[in-house]
Structure formats: structure tokens, C-alpha cells
PDB file of C-alpha atoms in Angstrom:
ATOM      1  CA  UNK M1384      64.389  26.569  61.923  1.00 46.00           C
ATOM      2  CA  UNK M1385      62.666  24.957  59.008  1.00 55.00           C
ATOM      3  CA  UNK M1386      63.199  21.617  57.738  1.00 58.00           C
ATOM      4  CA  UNK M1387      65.252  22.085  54.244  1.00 66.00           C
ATOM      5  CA  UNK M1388      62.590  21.459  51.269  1.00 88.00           C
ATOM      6  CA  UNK M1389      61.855  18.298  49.578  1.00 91.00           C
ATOM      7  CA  UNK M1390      63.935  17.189  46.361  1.00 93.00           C
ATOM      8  CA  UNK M1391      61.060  15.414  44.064  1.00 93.00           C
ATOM      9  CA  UNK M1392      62.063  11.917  44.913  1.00 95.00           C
ATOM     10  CA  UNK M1393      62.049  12.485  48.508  1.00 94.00           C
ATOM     11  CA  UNK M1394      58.593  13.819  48.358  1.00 95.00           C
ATOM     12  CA  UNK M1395      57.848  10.992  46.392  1.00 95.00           C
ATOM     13  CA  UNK M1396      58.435   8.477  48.765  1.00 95.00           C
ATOM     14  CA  UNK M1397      57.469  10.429  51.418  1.00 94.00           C
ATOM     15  CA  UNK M1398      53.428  10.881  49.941  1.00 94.00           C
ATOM     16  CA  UNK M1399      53.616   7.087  48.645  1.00 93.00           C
ATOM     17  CA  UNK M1400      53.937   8.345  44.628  1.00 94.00           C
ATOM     18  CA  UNK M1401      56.038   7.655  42.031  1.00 96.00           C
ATOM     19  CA  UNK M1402      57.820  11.073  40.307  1.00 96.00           C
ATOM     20  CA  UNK M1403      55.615  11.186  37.387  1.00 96.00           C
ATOM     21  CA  UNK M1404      52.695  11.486  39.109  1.00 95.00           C
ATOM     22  CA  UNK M1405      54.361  14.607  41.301  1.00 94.00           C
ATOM     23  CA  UNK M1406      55.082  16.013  37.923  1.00 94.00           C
ATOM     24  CA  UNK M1407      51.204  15.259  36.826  1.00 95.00           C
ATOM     25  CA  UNK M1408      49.625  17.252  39.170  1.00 94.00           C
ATOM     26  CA  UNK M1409      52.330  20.177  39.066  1.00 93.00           C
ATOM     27  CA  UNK M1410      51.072  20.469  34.923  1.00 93.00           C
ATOM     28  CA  UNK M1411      47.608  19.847  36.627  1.00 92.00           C
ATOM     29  CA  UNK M1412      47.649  23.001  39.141  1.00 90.00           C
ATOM     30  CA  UNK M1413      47.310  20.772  41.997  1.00 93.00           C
ATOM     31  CA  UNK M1414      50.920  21.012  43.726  1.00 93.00           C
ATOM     32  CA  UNK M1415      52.398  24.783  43.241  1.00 89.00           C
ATOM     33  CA  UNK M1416      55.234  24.824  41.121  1.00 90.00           C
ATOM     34  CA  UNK M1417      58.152  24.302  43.200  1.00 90.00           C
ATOM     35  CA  UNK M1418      61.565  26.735  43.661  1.00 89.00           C
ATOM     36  CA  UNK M1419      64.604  25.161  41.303  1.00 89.00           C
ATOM     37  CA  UNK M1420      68.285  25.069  42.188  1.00 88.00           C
ATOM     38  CA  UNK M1421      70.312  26.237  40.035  1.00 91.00           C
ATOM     39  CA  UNK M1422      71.082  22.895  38.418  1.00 91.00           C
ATOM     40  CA  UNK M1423      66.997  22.732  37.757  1.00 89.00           C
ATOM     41  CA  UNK M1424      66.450  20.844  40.593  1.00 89.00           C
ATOM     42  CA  UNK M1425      63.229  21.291  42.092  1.00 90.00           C
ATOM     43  CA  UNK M1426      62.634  21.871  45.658  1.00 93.00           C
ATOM     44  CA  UNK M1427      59.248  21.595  47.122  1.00 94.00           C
ATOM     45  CA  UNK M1428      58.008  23.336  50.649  1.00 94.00           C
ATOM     46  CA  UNK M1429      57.275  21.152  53.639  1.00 90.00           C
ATOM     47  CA  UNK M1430      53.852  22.235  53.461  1.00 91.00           C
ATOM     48  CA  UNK M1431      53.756  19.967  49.847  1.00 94.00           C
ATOM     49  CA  UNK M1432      53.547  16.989  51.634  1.00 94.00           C
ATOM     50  CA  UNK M1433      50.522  17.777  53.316  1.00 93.00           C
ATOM     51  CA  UNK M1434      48.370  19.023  50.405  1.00 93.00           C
ATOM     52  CA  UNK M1435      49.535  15.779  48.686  1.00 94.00           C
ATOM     53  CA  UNK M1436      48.193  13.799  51.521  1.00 94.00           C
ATOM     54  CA  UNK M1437      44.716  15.772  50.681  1.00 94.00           C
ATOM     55  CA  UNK M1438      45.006  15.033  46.942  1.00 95.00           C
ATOM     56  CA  UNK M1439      45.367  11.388  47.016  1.00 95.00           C
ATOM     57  CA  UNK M1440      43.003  10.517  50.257  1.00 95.00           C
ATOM     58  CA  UNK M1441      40.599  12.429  47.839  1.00 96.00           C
ATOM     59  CA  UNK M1442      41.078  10.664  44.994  1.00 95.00           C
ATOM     60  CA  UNK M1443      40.416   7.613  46.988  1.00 95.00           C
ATOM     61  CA  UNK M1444      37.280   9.138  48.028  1.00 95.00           C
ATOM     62  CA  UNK M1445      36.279   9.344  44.025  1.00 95.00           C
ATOM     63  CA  UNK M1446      36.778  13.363  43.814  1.00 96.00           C
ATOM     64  CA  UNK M1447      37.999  14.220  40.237  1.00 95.00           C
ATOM     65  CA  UNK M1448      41.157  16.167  39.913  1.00 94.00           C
ATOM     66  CA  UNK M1449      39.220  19.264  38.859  1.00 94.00           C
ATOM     67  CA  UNK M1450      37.214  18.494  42.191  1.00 95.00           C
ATOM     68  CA  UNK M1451      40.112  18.499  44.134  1.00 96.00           C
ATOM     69  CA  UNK M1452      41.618  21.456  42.528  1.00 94.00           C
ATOM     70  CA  UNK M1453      38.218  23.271  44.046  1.00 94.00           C
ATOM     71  CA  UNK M1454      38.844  21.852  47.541  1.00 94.00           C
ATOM     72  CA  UNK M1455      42.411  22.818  47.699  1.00 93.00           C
ATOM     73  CA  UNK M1456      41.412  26.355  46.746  1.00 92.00           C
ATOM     74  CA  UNK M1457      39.247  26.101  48.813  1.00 92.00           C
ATOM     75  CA  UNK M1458      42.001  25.593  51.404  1.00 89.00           C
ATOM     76  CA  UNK M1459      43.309  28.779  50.019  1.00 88.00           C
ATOM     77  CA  UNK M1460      40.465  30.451  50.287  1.00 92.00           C
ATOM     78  CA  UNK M1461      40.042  32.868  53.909  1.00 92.00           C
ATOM     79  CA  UNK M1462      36.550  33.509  53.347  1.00 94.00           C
ATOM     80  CA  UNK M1463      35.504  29.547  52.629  1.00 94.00           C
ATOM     81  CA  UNK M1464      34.140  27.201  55.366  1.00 94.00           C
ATOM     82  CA  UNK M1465      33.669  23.813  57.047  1.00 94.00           C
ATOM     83  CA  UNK M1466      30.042  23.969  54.880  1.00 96.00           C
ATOM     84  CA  UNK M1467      31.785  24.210  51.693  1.00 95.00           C
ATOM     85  CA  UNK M1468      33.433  21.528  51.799  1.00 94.00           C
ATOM     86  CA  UNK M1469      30.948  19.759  52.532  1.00 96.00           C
ATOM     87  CA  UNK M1470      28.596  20.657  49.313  1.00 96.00           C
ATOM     88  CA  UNK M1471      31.060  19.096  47.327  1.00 95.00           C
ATOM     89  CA  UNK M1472      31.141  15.925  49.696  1.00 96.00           C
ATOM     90  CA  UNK M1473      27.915  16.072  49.355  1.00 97.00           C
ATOM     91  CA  UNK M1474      28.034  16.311  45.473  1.00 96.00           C
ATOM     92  CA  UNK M1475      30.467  13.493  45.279  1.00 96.00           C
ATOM     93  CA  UNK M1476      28.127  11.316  47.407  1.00 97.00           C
ATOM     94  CA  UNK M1477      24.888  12.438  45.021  1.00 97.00           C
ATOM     95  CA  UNK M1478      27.187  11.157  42.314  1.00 96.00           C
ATOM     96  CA  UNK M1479      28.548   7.859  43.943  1.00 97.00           C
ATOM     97  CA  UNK M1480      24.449   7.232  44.572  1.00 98.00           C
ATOM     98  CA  UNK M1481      23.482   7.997  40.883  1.00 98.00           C
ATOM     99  CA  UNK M1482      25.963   5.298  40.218  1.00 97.00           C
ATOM    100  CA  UNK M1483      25.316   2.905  42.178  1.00 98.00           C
ATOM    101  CA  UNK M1484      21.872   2.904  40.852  1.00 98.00           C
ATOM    102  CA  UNK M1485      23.220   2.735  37.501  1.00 97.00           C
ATOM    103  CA  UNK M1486      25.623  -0.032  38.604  1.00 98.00           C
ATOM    104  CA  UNK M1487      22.123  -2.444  39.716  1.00 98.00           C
ATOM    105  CA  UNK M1488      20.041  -1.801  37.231  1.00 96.00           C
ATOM    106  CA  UNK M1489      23.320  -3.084  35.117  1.00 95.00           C
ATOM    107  CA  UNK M1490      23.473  -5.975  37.925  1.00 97.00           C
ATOM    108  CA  UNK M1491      19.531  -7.154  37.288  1.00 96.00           C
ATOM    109  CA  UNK M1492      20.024  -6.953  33.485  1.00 91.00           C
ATOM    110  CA  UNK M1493      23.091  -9.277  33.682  1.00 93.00           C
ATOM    111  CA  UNK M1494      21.638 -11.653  35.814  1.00 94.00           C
ATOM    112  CA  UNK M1495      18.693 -11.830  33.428  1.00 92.00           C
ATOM    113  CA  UNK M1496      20.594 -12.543  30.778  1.00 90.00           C
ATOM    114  CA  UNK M1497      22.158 -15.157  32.465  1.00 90.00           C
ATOM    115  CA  UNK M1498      19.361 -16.779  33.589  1.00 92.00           C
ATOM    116  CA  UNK M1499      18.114 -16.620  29.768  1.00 88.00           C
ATOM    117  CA  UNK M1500      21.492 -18.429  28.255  1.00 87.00           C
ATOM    118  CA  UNK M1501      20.623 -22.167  27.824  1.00 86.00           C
ATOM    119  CA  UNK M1502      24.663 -22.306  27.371  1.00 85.00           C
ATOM    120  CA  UNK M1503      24.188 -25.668  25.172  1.00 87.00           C
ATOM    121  CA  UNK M1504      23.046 -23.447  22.063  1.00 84.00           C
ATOM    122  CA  UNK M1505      25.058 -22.243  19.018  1.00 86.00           C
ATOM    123  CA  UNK M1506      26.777 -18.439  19.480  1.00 83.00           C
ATOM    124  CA  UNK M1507      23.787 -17.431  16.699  1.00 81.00           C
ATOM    125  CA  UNK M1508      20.718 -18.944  18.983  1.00 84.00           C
ATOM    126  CA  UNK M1509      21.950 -17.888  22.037  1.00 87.00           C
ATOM    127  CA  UNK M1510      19.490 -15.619  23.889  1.00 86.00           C
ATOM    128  CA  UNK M1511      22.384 -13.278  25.270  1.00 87.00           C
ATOM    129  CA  UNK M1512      24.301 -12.637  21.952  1.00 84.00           C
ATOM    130  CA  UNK M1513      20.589 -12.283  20.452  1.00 85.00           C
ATOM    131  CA  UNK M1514      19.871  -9.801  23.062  1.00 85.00           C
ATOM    132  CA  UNK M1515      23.560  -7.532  22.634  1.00 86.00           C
ATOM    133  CA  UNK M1516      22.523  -7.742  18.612  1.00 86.00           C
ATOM    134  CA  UNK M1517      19.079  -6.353  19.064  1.00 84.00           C
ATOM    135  CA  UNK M1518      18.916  -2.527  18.278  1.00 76.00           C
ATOM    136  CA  UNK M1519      19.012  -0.583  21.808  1.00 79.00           C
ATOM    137  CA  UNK M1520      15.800   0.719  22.978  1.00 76.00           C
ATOM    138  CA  UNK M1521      15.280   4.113  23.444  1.00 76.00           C
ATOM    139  CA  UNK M1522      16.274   5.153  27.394  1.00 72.00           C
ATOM    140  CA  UNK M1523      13.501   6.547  29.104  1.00 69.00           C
ATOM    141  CA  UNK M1524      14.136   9.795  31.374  1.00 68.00           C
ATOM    142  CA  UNK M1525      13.654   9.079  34.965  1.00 62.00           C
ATOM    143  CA  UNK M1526      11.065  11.064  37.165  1.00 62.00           C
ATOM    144  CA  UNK M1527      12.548  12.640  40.005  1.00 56.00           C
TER     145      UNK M1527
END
């Protein structure tokens, strides 16, 4: 016999999210649009619970909602295997390492600046707020 479906706050609680954010990724095309009673109510499938668990563990990994969309149909999918899924962990990671990259490069600039700031000159002689006025320098492209 199966369980009787979810009402929306029950599902809710159950995944650890508030209503709207059931109602988000319904408009999104990440949770199937569920049966209604016929007061409105909706009713989701067991099954809901479990491809919520898979949307927000992503998201915690850093996989966009259109990236998750692709995994779950990838769920869907008969012909799609373990090594798809992992290309797009493996594009997630390429991304995560592109910005931590990003993220130091920010890190050694900061702490330059910092070094730079006497702190006991006037805003308008201070070497930081000199710096953030100066026009930016062109970025140069990377070599891979």
C-alpha cells in the first residue's frame, strides 16, 4: 500500500524548506507539478521528497538551479550514466577552482592595500582610497 501523498507543508518540513521555496522550484521545473484536491490543494508523490533531498544537497554543493535541473533529468534519463554525472561534478569543481583563484588574487590585492594604508592620513591621501579612485587597468587574458 502506498503512503498517502504529501500536502505542501508536510513536505516542507519533511525536506527542511519553508513553502515558498517548494513553490519556487515547482515555477522552476525542478519538483513536477503536483496532483490538486479538489479544494486546490496540492498533493505531492512520496517520491518528491527524495528528489528534494537531491536539489538542496546540490545546491549546497554550489550547482545552479539550471545545473540541477540537468542532473535531475538526468535521473530521468534511461540512457544516462554514473559518467554523466560526473562531467558536471566535474564542471562544478573546474568552476569552484576558477574561483578560488579569483578569490586569492582578490586576497593578495587586499592585503597589499592594507599593508599600503598608513591609517593616520586624511580619506584624500590615503593610499587605498587613492588606489579604488585610480582608473582600472586593463585585465590581461590569462594563458592556459
Amino acid at each position: 500500500m502506498e503512503p498517502a501523498p504529501w500536502s505542501i507543508g508536510q513536505l516542507a518540513r519533511a525536506a527542511g524548506v519553508s513553502v515558498a521555496a517548494l513553490r519556487f522550484y515547482e515555477r522552476r521545473g525542478l519538483l513536477a507539478r503536483p496532483v490538486r484536491t479538489a479544494s486546490g490543494h496540492r498533493r505531492y508523490p512520496q517520491e518528491t521528497l527524495g528528489r528534494l533531498r537531491v536539489v538542496k544537497r546540490a545546491q549546497e554543493l554550489g550547482f545552479t538551479l539550471a545545473e540541477i535541473v540537468g542532473l535531475l533529468d538526468l535521473a530521468g534519463d534511461a540512457e544516462a550514466s554514473c559518467r554523466d554525472v560526473c562531467e558536471a561534478v566535474q564542471a562544478r569543481l573546474d568552476h569552484v577552482e576558477r574561483q578560488i583563484a579569483v578569490l586569492r588574487e582578490q586576497r593578495g590585492r587586499l592585503r597589499q592595500l592594507r599593508a599600503a594604508c598608513p591609517r593616520t592620513r586624511p580619506l584624500r591621501e590615503c593610499p587605498v582610497f587613492v588606489h579604488l579612485e585610480q582608473e582600472p587597468r586593463p585585465r590581461q587574458r590569462r594563458r592556459r
